[in-house]
PDB file of C-alpha atoms in Angstrom:
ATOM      1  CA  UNK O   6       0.000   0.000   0.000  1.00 58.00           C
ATOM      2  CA  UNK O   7       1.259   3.442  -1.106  1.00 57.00           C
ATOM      3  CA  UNK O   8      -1.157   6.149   1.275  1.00 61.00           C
ATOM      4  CA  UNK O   9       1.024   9.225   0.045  1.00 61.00           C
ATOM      5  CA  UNK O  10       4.226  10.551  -1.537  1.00 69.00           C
ATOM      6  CA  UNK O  11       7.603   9.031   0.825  1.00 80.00           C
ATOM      7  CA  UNK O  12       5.132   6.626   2.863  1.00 90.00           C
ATOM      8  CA  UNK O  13       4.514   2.508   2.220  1.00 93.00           C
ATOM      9  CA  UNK O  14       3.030  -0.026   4.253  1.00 95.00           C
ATOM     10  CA  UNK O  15       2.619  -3.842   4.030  1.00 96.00           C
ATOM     11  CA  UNK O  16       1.036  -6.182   6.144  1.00 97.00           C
ATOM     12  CA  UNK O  17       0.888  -9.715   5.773  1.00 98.00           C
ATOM     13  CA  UNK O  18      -0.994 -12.303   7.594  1.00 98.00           C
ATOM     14  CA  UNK O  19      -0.224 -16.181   7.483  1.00 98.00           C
ATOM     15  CA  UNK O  20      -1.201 -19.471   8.496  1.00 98.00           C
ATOM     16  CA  UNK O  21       0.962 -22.729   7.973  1.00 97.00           C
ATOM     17  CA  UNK O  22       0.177 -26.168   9.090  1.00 96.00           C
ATOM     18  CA  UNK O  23       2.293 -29.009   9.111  1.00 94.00           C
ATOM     19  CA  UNK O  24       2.873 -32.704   8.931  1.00 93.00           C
ATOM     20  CA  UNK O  25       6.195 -34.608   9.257  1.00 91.00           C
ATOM     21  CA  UNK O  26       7.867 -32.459  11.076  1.00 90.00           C
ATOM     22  CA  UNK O  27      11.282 -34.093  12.531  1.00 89.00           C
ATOM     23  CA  UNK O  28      11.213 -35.519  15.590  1.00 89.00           C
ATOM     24  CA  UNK O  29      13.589 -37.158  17.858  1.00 89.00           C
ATOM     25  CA  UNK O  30      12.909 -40.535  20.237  1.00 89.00           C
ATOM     26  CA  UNK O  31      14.884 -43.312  22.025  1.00 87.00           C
ATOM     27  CA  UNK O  32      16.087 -46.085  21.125  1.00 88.00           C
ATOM     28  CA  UNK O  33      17.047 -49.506  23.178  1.00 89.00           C
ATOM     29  CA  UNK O  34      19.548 -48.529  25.862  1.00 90.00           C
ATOM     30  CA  UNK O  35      22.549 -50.479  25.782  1.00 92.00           C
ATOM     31  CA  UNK O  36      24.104 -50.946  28.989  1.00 92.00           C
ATOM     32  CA  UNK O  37      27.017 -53.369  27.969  1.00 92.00           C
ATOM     33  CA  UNK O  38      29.614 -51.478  28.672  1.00 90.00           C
ATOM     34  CA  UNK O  39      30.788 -49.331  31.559  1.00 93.00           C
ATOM     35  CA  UNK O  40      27.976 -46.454  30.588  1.00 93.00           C
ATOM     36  CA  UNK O  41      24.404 -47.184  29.482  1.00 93.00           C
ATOM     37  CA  UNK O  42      24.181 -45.747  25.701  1.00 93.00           C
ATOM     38  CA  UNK O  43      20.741 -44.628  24.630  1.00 88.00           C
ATOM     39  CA  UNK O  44      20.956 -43.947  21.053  1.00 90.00           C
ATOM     40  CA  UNK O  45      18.918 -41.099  19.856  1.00 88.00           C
ATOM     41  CA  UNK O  46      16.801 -41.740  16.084  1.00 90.00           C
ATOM     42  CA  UNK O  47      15.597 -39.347  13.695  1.00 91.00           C
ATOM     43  CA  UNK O  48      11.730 -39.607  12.553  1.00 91.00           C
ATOM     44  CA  UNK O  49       8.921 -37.643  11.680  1.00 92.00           C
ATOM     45  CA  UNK O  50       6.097 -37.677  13.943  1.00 91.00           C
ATOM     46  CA  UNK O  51       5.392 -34.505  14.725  1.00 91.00           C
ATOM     47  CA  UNK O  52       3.098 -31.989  13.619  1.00 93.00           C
ATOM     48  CA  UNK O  53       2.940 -28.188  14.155  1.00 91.00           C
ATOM     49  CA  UNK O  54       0.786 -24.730  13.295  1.00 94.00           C
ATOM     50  CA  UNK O  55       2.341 -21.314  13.147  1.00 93.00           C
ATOM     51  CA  UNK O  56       0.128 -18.189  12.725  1.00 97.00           C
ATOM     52  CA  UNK O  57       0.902 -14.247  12.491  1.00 97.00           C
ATOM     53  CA  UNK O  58       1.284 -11.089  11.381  1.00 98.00           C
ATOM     54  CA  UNK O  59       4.045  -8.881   9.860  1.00 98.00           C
ATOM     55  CA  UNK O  60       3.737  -5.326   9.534  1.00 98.00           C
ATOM     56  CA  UNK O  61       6.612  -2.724   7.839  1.00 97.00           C
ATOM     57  CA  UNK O  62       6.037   0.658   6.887  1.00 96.00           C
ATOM     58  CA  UNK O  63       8.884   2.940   5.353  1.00 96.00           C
ATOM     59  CA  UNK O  64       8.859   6.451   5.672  1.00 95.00           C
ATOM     60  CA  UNK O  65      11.304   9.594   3.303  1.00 93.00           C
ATOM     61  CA  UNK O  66      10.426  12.180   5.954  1.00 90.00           C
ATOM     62  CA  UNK O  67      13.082  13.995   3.676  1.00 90.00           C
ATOM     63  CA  UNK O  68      15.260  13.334   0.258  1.00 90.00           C
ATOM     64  CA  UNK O  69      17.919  11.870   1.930  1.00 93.00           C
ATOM     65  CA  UNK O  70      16.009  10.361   4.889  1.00 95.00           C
ATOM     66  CA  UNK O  71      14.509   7.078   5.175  1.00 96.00           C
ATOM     67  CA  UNK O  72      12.925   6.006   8.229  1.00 97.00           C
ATOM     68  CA  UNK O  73      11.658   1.584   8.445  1.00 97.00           C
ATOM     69  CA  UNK O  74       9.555   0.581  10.959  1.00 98.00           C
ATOM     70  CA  UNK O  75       8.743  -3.110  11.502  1.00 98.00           C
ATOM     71  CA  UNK O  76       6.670  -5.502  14.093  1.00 98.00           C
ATOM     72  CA  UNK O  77       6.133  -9.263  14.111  1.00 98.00           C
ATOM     73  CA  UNK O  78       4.043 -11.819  15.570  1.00 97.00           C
ATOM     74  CA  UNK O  79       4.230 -15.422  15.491  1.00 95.00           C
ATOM     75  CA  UNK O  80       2.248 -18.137  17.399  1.00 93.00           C
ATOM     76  CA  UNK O  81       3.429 -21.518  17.044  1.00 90.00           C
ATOM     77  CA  UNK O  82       1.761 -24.540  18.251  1.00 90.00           C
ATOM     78  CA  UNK O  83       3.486 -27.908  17.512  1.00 88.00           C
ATOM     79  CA  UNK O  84       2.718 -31.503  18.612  1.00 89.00           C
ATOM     80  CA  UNK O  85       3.385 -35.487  18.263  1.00 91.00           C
ATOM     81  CA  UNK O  86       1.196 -37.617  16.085  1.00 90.00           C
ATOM     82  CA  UNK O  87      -0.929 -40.387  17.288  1.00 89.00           C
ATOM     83  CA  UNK O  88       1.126 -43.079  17.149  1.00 86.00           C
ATOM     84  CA  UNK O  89       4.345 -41.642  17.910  1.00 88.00           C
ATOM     85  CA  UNK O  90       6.525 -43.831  20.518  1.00 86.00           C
ATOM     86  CA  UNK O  91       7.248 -43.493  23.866  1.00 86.00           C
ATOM     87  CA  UNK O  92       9.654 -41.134  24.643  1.00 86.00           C
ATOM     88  CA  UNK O  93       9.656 -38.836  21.496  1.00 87.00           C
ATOM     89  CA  UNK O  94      10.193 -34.912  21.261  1.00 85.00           C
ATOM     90  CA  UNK O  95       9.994 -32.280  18.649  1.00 82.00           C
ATOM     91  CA  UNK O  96      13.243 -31.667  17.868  1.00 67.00           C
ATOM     92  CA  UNK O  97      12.397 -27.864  17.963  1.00 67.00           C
ATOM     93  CA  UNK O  98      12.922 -26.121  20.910  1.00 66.00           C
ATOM     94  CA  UNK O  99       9.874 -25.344  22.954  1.00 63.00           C
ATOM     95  CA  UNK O 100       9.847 -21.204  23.391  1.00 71.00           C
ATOM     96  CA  UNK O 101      12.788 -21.022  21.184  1.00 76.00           C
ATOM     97  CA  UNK O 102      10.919 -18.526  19.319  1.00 84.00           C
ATOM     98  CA  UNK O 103       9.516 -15.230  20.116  1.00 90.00           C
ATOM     99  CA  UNK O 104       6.474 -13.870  19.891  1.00 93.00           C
ATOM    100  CA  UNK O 105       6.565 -10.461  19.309  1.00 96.00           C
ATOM    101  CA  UNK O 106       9.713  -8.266  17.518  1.00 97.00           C
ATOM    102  CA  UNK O 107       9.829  -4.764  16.168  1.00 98.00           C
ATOM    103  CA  UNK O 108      12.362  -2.524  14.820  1.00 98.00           C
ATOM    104  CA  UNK O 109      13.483   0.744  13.883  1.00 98.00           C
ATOM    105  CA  UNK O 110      15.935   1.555  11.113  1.00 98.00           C
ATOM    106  CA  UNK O 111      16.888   5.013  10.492  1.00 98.00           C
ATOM    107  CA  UNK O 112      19.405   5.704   7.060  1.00 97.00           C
ATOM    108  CA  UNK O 113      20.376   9.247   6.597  1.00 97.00           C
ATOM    109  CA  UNK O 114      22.669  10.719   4.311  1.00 96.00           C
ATOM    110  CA  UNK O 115      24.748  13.661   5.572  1.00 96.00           C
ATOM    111  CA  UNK O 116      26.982  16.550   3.873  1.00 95.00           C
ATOM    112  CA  UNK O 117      30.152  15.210   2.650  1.00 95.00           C
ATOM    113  CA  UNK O 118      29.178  11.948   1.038  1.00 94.00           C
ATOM    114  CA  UNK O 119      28.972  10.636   4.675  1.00 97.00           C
ATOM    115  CA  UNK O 120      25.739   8.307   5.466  1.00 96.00           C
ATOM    116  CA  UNK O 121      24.731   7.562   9.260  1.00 98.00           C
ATOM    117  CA  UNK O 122      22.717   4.410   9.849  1.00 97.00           C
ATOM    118  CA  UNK O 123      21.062   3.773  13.301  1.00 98.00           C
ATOM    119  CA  UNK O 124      18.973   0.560  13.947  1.00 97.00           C
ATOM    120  CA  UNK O 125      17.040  -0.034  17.086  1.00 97.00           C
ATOM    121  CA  UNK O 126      15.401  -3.567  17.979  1.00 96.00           C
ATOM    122  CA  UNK O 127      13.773  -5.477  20.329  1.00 96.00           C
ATOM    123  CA  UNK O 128      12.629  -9.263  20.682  1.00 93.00           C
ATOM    124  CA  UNK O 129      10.170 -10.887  23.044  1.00 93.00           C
ATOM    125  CA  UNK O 130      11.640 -13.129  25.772  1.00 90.00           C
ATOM    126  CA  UNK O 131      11.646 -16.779  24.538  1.00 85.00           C
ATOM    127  CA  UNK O 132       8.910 -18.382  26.581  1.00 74.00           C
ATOM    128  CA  UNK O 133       9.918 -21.658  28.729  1.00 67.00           C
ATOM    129  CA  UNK O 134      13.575 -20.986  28.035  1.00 71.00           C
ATOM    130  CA  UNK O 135      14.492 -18.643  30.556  1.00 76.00           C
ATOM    131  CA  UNK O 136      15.654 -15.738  27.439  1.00 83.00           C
ATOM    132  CA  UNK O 137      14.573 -12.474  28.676  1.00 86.00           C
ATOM    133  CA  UNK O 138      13.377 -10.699  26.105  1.00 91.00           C
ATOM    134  CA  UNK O 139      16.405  -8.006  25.289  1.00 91.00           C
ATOM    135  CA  UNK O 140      16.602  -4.738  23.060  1.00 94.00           C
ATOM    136  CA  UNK O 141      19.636  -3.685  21.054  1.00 94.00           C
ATOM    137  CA  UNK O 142      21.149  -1.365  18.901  1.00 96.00           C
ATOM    138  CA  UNK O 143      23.471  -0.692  15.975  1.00 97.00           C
ATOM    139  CA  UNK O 144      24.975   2.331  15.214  1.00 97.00           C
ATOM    140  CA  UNK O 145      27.189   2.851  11.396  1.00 97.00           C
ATOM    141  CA  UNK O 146      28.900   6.201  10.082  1.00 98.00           C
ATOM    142  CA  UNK O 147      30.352   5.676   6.597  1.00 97.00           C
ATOM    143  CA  UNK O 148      31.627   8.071   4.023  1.00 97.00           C
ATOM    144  CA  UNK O 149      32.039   7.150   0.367  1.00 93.00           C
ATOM    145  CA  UNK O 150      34.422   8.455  -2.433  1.00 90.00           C
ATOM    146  CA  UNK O 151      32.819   8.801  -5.368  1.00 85.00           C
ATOM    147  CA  UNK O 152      31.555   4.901  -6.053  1.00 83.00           C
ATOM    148  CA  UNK O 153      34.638   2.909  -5.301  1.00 90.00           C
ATOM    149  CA  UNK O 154      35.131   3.674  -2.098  1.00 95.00           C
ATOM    150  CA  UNK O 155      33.680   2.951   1.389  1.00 94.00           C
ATOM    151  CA  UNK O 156      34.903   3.493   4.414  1.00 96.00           C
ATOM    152  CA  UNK O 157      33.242   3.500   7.668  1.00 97.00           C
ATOM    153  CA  UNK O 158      32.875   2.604  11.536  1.00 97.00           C
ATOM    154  CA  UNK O 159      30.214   0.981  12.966  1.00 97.00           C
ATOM    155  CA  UNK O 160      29.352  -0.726  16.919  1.00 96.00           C
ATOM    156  CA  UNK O 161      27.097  -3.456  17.469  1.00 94.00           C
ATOM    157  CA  UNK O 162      24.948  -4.854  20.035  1.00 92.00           C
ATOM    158  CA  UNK O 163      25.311  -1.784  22.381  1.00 91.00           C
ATOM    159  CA  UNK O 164      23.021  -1.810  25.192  1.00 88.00           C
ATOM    160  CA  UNK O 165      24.593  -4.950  26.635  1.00 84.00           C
ATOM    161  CA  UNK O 166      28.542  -6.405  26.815  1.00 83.00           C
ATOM    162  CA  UNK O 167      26.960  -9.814  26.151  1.00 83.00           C
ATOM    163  CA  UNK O 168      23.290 -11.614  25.766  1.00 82.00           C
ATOM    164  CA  UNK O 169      21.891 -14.876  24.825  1.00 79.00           C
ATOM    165  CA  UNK O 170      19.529 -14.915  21.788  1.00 77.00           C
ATOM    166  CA  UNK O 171      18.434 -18.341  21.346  1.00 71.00           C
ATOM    167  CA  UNK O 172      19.255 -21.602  22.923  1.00 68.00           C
ATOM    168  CA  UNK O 173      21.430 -24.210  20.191  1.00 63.00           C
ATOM    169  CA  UNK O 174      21.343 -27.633  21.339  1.00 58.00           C
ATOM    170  CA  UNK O 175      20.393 -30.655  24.301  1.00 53.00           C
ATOM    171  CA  UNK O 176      23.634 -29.383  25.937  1.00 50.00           C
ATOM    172  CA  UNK O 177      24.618 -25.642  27.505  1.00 52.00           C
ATOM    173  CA  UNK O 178      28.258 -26.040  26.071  1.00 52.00           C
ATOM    174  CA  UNK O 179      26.664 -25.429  22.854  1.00 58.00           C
ATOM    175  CA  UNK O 180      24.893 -22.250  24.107  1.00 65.00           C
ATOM    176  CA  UNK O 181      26.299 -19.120  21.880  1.00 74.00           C
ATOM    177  CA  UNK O 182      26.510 -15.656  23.281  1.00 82.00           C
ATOM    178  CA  UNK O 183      26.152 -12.210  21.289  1.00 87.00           C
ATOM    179  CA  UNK O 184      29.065  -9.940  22.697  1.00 89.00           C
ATOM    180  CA  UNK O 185      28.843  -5.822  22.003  1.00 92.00           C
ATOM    181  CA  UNK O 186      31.560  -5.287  19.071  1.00 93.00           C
ATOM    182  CA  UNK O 187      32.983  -2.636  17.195  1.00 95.00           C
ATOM    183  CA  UNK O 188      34.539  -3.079  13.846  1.00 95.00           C
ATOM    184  CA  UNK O 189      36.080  -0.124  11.358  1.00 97.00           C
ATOM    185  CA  UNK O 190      35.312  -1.345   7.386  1.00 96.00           C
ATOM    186  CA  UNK O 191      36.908  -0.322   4.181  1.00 96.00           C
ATOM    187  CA  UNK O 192      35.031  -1.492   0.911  1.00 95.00           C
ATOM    188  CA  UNK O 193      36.593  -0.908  -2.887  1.00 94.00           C
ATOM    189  CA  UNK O 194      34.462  -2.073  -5.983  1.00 92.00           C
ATOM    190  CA  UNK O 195      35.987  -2.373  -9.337  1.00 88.00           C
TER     191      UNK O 195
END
């Protein structure tokens, strides 16, 4: 949708249901040795639903302004199928997904060939998995000579020296951490 001159909006609304998801479920322990093994199989007896919305609208409050705004939400449901054995899990993660993000993204281009970027986001907590929900930022000042050349400066993940954003695996060794960086780019096309 296009309401006026520098403004668009889209919104889009889904529905997905599925069959055959993967699953994981136990096998026969083996406890020959000096540990009891329980291997781990692969099937597909799970089932799931996911429904939303996704809403972005982009703004030119000025020529060399442009302002995106952004929300999501997504409701996910997901189950086993009759039948399934004993023992067997989604191999998703319950609450590894959150329900509600939004965003801001400002681009501006300044005097001097220089360009200033500033994004702003936040994401729900991740239900059952003990994620807070968190909100971050990005911040990017580049200049450019004429349209080879790119240099610029940028910091990332600023509101926090270090966050969790989802959870990886079965084990917390294979947890991964977001740390606040700060890197200094220089781009040449030819």
């Amino acid at each position: 949708v296009d309401p006026g001159h520098g403004v668009s909006l889209d919104l889009a609304l889904f529905y997905n249901d599925y069959d055959h998801l993967r699953t994981i479920e136990p096998g026969t322990p083996d406890a020959s040795g000096p540990r009891v093994v329980v291997p781990l199989h692969y099937a597909n007896h799970a089932r799931g639903r996911t429904w939303g919305a996704e809403a972005d609208a982009l703004l030119r409050p000025s020529p060399g302004w442009r302002l995106r705004l952004s929300y999501s939400y997504l409701q996910m449901r997901l189950g086993l199928t009759d039948g399934a054995p004993a023992g067997t899990v989604t191999e998703a993660i319950p609450g590894n997904h959150p329900k509600h993000m939004a965003g801001i993204h400002s681009s501006m281009d300044l005097p001097g060939n220089f360009e200033l970027d500033l994004v702003g986001r936040y994401v729900g907590a991740l239900g059952g998995s003990g994620i807070a929900d968190y909100a971050t930022a990005r911040i990017r000042l580049g200049w450019r000579w004429q349209r080879r050349v790119e240099l610029s400066i940028a910091g990332q993940d600023l509101f926090a020296p270090r966050r969790r954003e989802f959870l990886t695996g079965v084990y917390a060794a294979d947890d991964r951490y977001i740390e606040r960086r700060a890197y200094v780019q220089a781009v040449w096309r030819f």
